[in-house]
PDB file of C-alpha atoms in Angstrom:
ATOM      1  CA  MET P  25     -37.353 -82.486 -86.490  1.00 44.00           C
ATOM      2  CA  LYS P  26     -37.845 -84.816 -83.450  1.00 49.00           C
ATOM      3  CA  THR P  27     -41.102 -86.088 -82.606  1.00 52.00           C
ATOM      4  CA  ILE P  28     -42.295 -85.702 -79.069  1.00 53.00           C
ATOM      5  CA  ASN P  29     -43.425 -89.058 -77.045  1.00 53.00           C
ATOM      6  CA  ARG P  30     -45.838 -88.939 -74.332  1.00 53.00           C
ATOM      7  CA  ARG P  31     -43.181 -88.989 -71.744  1.00 48.00           C
ATOM      8  CA  SER P  32     -41.481 -85.785 -73.125  1.00 40.00           C
ATOM      9  CA  ALA P  33     -44.878 -84.027 -73.511  1.00 41.00           C
ATOM     10  CA  ILE P  34     -45.807 -84.753 -69.752  1.00 45.00           C
ATOM     11  CA  ALA P  35     -42.076 -83.692 -68.745  1.00 38.00           C
ATOM     12  CA  LEU P  36     -42.454 -80.389 -70.787  1.00 36.00           C
ATOM     13  CA  GLY P  37     -46.006 -79.709 -69.404  1.00 42.00           C
ATOM     14  CA  VAL P  38     -44.765 -80.175 -65.555  1.00 35.00           C
ATOM     15  CA  THR P  39     -41.899 -77.885 -66.206  1.00 34.00           C
ATOM     16  CA  ALA P  40     -44.193 -75.257 -67.788  1.00 37.00           C
ATOM     17  CA  ALA P  41     -46.676 -75.595 -64.829  1.00 38.00           C
ATOM     18  CA  ALA P  42     -43.686 -75.133 -62.171  1.00 36.00           C
ATOM     19  CA  VAL P  43     -42.037 -72.172 -63.971  1.00 33.00           C
ATOM     20  CA  MET P  44     -45.210 -70.137 -64.960  1.00 40.00           C
ATOM     21  CA  PRO P  45     -45.853 -68.982 -61.309  1.00 43.00           C
ATOM     22  CA  LEU P  46     -42.140 -67.643 -61.225  1.00 34.00           C
ATOM     23  CA  PHE P  47     -42.878 -65.305 -64.277  1.00 33.00           C
ATOM     24  CA  THR P  48     -46.088 -64.179 -62.834  1.00 38.00           C
ATOM     25  CA  LEU P  49     -44.528 -63.124 -59.505  1.00 36.00           C
ATOM     26  CA  ALA P  50     -41.604 -61.399 -61.535  1.00 35.00           C
ATOM     27  CA  ALA P  51     -44.369 -59.259 -63.441  1.00 39.00           C
ATOM     28  CA  ALA P  52     -46.426 -58.562 -60.251  1.00 41.00           C
ATOM     29  CA  ALA P  53     -43.143 -57.405 -58.543  1.00 46.00           C
ATOM     30  CA  LYS P  54     -42.169 -55.301 -61.463  1.00 49.00           C
ATOM     31  CA  VAL P  55     -44.555 -52.317 -60.330  1.00 58.00           C
ATOM     32  CA  LYS P  56     -45.532 -51.723 -56.956  1.00 71.00           C
ATOM     33  CA  LYS P  57     -48.491 -49.892 -55.951  1.00 80.00           C
ATOM     34  CA  TYR P  58     -47.520 -46.946 -53.295  1.00 84.00           C
ATOM     35  CA  GLY P  59     -49.759 -44.925 -51.101  1.00 80.00           C
ATOM     36  CA  PRO P  60     -49.558 -41.024 -51.376  1.00 77.00           C
ATOM     37  CA  LYS P  61     -47.561 -40.896 -48.060  1.00 84.00           C
ATOM     38  CA  GLU P  62     -45.176 -43.753 -48.525  1.00 90.00           C
ATOM     39  CA  GLY P  63     -41.340 -42.561 -48.305  1.00 93.00           C
ATOM     40  CA  LYS P  64     -40.196 -39.368 -47.929  1.00 95.00           C
ATOM     41  CA  GLU P  65     -41.233 -36.402 -50.216  1.00 94.00           C
ATOM     42  CA  ILE P  66     -38.398 -34.876 -52.080  1.00 93.00           C
ATOM     43  CA  ALA P  67     -40.310 -32.519 -54.350  1.00 93.00           C
ATOM     44  CA  PRO P  68     -44.023 -31.590 -54.811  1.00 94.00           C
ATOM     45  CA  GLY P  69     -45.465 -34.877 -56.241  1.00 93.00           C
ATOM     46  CA  VAL P  70     -42.317 -36.895 -56.024  1.00 95.00           C
ATOM     47  CA  ARG P  71     -41.542 -39.306 -53.237  1.00 95.00           C
ATOM     48  CA  LEU P  72     -38.454 -41.557 -52.272  1.00 95.00           C
ATOM     49  CA  VAL P  73     -39.099 -44.965 -51.223  1.00 95.00           C
ATOM     50  CA  GLU P  74     -36.294 -47.059 -49.691  1.00 93.00           C
ATOM     51  CA  VAL P  75     -36.593 -50.817 -51.162  1.00 91.00           C
ATOM     52  CA  GLY P  76     -33.217 -52.362 -49.748  1.00 91.00           C
ATOM     53  CA  THR P  77     -29.701 -52.400 -49.535  1.00 93.00           C
ATOM     54  CA  GLY P  78     -26.903 -55.272 -50.236  1.00 92.00           C
ATOM     55  CA  ASN P  79     -23.188 -55.715 -50.614  1.00 93.00           C
ATOM     56  CA  SER P  80     -21.769 -55.376 -53.916  1.00 90.00           C
ATOM     57  CA  ASP P  81     -19.171 -57.537 -55.801  1.00 91.00           C
ATOM     58  CA  ILE P  82     -17.831 -54.702 -57.648  1.00 88.00           C
ATOM     59  CA  PRO P  83     -14.560 -53.677 -56.431  1.00 89.00           C
ATOM     60  CA  ALA P  84     -15.380 -49.712 -56.655  1.00 90.00           C
ATOM     61  CA  TYR P  85     -18.573 -50.066 -54.632  1.00 92.00           C
ATOM     62  CA  LYS P  86     -19.125 -51.513 -51.145  1.00 95.00           C
ATOM     63  CA  SER P  87     -22.848 -51.644 -51.413  1.00 94.00           C
ATOM     64  CA  ILE P  88     -25.887 -51.015 -53.673  1.00 92.00           C
ATOM     65  CA  SER P  89     -29.264 -49.074 -52.083  1.00 93.00           C
ATOM     66  CA  ILE P  90     -32.384 -49.855 -54.356  1.00 93.00           C
ATOM     67  CA  VAL P  91     -34.958 -46.888 -54.218  1.00 94.00           C
ATOM     68  CA  ASP P  92     -37.989 -46.407 -55.980  1.00 94.00           C
ATOM     69  CA  VAL P  93     -38.729 -42.549 -56.823  1.00 94.00           C
ATOM     70  CA  VAL P  94     -42.466 -42.160 -57.362  1.00 95.00           C
ATOM     71  CA  PHE P  95     -43.729 -39.113 -59.571  1.00 95.00           C
ATOM     72  CA  GLN P  96     -47.285 -38.367 -59.660  1.00 95.00           C
ATOM     73  CA  PRO P  97     -48.674 -37.395 -63.219  1.00 95.00           C
ATOM     74  CA  GLY P  98     -46.905 -34.066 -64.353  1.00 95.00           C
ATOM     75  CA  ALA P  99     -44.733 -33.939 -61.413  1.00 95.00           C
ATOM     76  CA  ALA P 100     -41.037 -33.205 -62.071  1.00 95.00           C
ATOM     77  CA  ALA P 101     -37.824 -32.894 -60.050  1.00 92.00           C
ATOM     78  CA  PRO P 102     -34.074 -31.955 -60.615  1.00 89.00           C
ATOM     79  CA  MET P 103     -31.733 -34.316 -58.741  1.00 84.00           C
ATOM     80  CA  VAL P 104     -27.964 -33.584 -58.281  1.00 85.00           C
ATOM     81  CA  MET P 105     -26.421 -37.143 -58.021  1.00 87.00           C
ATOM     82  CA  ASP P 106     -24.597 -37.964 -54.874  1.00 91.00           C
ATOM     83  CA  ASN P 107     -23.134 -41.358 -56.390  1.00 93.00           C
ATOM     84  CA  ASP P 108     -23.382 -43.240 -59.697  1.00 92.00           C
ATOM     85  CA  MET P 109     -26.702 -44.639 -60.262  1.00 92.00           C
ATOM     86  CA  VAL P 110     -28.206 -47.175 -62.606  1.00 92.00           C
ATOM     87  CA  CYS P 111     -32.100 -46.312 -63.094  1.00 92.00           C
ATOM     88  CA  THR P 112     -34.932 -48.075 -64.882  1.00 93.00           C
ATOM     89  CA  ILE P 113     -38.455 -46.943 -65.708  1.00 94.00           C
ATOM     90  CA  THR P 114     -40.998 -49.297 -64.032  1.00 93.00           C
ATOM     91  CA  ALA P 115     -44.101 -47.280 -64.697  1.00 94.00           C
ATOM     92  CA  GLY P 116     -45.062 -44.395 -66.692  1.00 95.00           C
ATOM     93  CA  GLU P 117     -43.267 -42.342 -69.216  1.00 97.00           C
ATOM     94  CA  PHE P 118     -40.608 -39.652 -68.625  1.00 97.00           C
ATOM     95  CA  THR P 119     -38.666 -36.712 -70.276  1.00 96.00           C
ATOM     96  CA  ILE P 120     -35.077 -36.754 -68.929  1.00 94.00           C
ATOM     97  CA  LYS P 121     -32.825 -33.432 -69.128  1.00 94.00           C
ATOM     98  CA  LYS P 122     -28.857 -33.619 -68.697  1.00 89.00           C
ATOM     99  CA  ALA P 123     -26.523 -31.245 -69.405  1.00 85.00           C
ATOM    100  CA  GLY P 124     -26.938 -30.491 -73.297  1.00 83.00           C
ATOM    101  CA  LYS P 125     -29.199 -33.268 -73.964  1.00 92.00           C
ATOM    102  CA  GLU P 126     -32.951 -34.476 -73.520  1.00 93.00           C
ATOM    103  CA  PHE P 127     -34.578 -37.751 -74.066  1.00 93.00           C
ATOM    104  CA  LYS P 128     -37.677 -39.562 -73.520  1.00 97.00           C
ATOM    105  CA  LEU P 129     -37.942 -42.962 -71.624  1.00 95.00           C
ATOM    106  CA  ARG P 130     -40.673 -45.565 -71.430  1.00 95.00           C
ATOM    107  CA  GLU P 131     -41.272 -48.605 -68.994  1.00 93.00           C
ATOM    108  CA  GLY P 132     -38.437 -50.710 -69.199  1.00 92.00           C
ATOM    109  CA  ASP P 133     -36.028 -48.443 -70.458  1.00 94.00           C
ATOM    110  CA  VAL P 134     -32.623 -47.874 -68.810  1.00 92.00           C
ATOM    111  CA  TYR P 135     -30.095 -45.045 -68.323  1.00 91.00           C
ATOM    112  CA  THR P 136     -27.316 -43.952 -66.082  1.00 90.00           C
ATOM    113  CA  CYS P 137     -26.412 -40.917 -64.065  1.00 89.00           C
ATOM    114  CA  SER P 138     -23.024 -40.031 -62.864  1.00 89.00           C
ATOM    115  CA  LYS P 139     -21.900 -38.481 -59.398  1.00 91.00           C
ATOM    116  CA  GLY P 140     -21.946 -34.622 -59.427  1.00 90.00           C
ATOM    117  CA  LYS P 141     -24.196 -34.238 -62.310  1.00 89.00           C
ATOM    118  CA  THR P 142     -27.673 -32.801 -62.115  1.00 88.00           C
ATOM    119  CA  ASP P 143     -30.630 -34.525 -64.026  1.00 90.00           C
ATOM    120  CA  GLU P 144     -34.146 -33.316 -64.210  1.00 93.00           C
ATOM    121  CA  ALA P 145     -36.863 -35.984 -64.563  1.00 95.00           C
ATOM    122  CA  ALA P 146     -40.488 -35.064 -65.537  1.00 96.00           C
ATOM    123  CA  ASN P 147     -43.498 -37.620 -65.732  1.00 97.00           C
ATOM    124  CA  THR P 148     -44.951 -37.024 -68.989  1.00 97.00           C
ATOM    125  CA  SER P 149     -47.707 -39.718 -68.544  1.00 96.00           C
ATOM    126  CA  LYS P 150     -51.151 -39.640 -66.900  1.00 95.00           C
ATOM    127  CA  VAL P 151     -50.100 -42.472 -64.644  1.00 94.00           C
ATOM    128  CA  VAL P 152     -47.916 -42.526 -61.485  1.00 94.00           C
ATOM    129  CA  GLY P 153     -44.563 -43.110 -62.810  1.00 94.00           C
ATOM    130  CA  ILE P 154     -41.694 -44.866 -60.942  1.00 94.00           C
ATOM    131  CA  HIS P 155     -37.924 -44.957 -61.433  1.00 91.00           C
ATOM    132  CA  ARG P 156     -36.145 -47.650 -59.606  1.00 93.00           C
ATOM    133  CA  ILE P 157     -32.704 -46.843 -59.014  1.00 92.00           C
ATOM    134  CA  ALA P 158     -29.833 -48.795 -58.172  1.00 92.00           C
ATOM    135  CA  VAL P 159     -27.374 -46.233 -55.936  1.00 93.00           C
ATOM    136  CA  LEU P 160     -23.918 -47.369 -56.253  1.00 93.00           C
ATOM    137  CA  ILE P 161     -22.120 -46.594 -52.833  1.00 93.00           C
ATOM    138  CA  PRO P 162     -18.222 -46.159 -53.269  1.00 93.00           C
ATOM    139  CA  ALA P 163     -15.939 -48.293 -51.413  1.00 88.00           C
TER     140      ALA P 163
END
């Protein structure tokens, strides 16, 4: 194992100090607190909040729209997928029902939805649950 001299220790400390705020910002950005009237209500206790849109480098898709679907505790909503989507749970715990299967997801879990399919999501936690969804818009 190499020994660390004073110069290396100082460089390592300065680097860690410079990078730490970036990790803190990323963690803070992970879960946004939404007010009860933000976005558009799509079902009782479920609101859709548009986060942003960008161009896609994936040839099959011209753009990607990011939305947060905010579920109050106990709220559920069936959704017919207009596009392919990649979803991640940023807050809460959910039960997802797809044709022929049911599974549970927690904060940090990721799943996908296919265009034309119907999925139902139910917030099974005691906190506001959030699905962050990347909606893939076809070219």
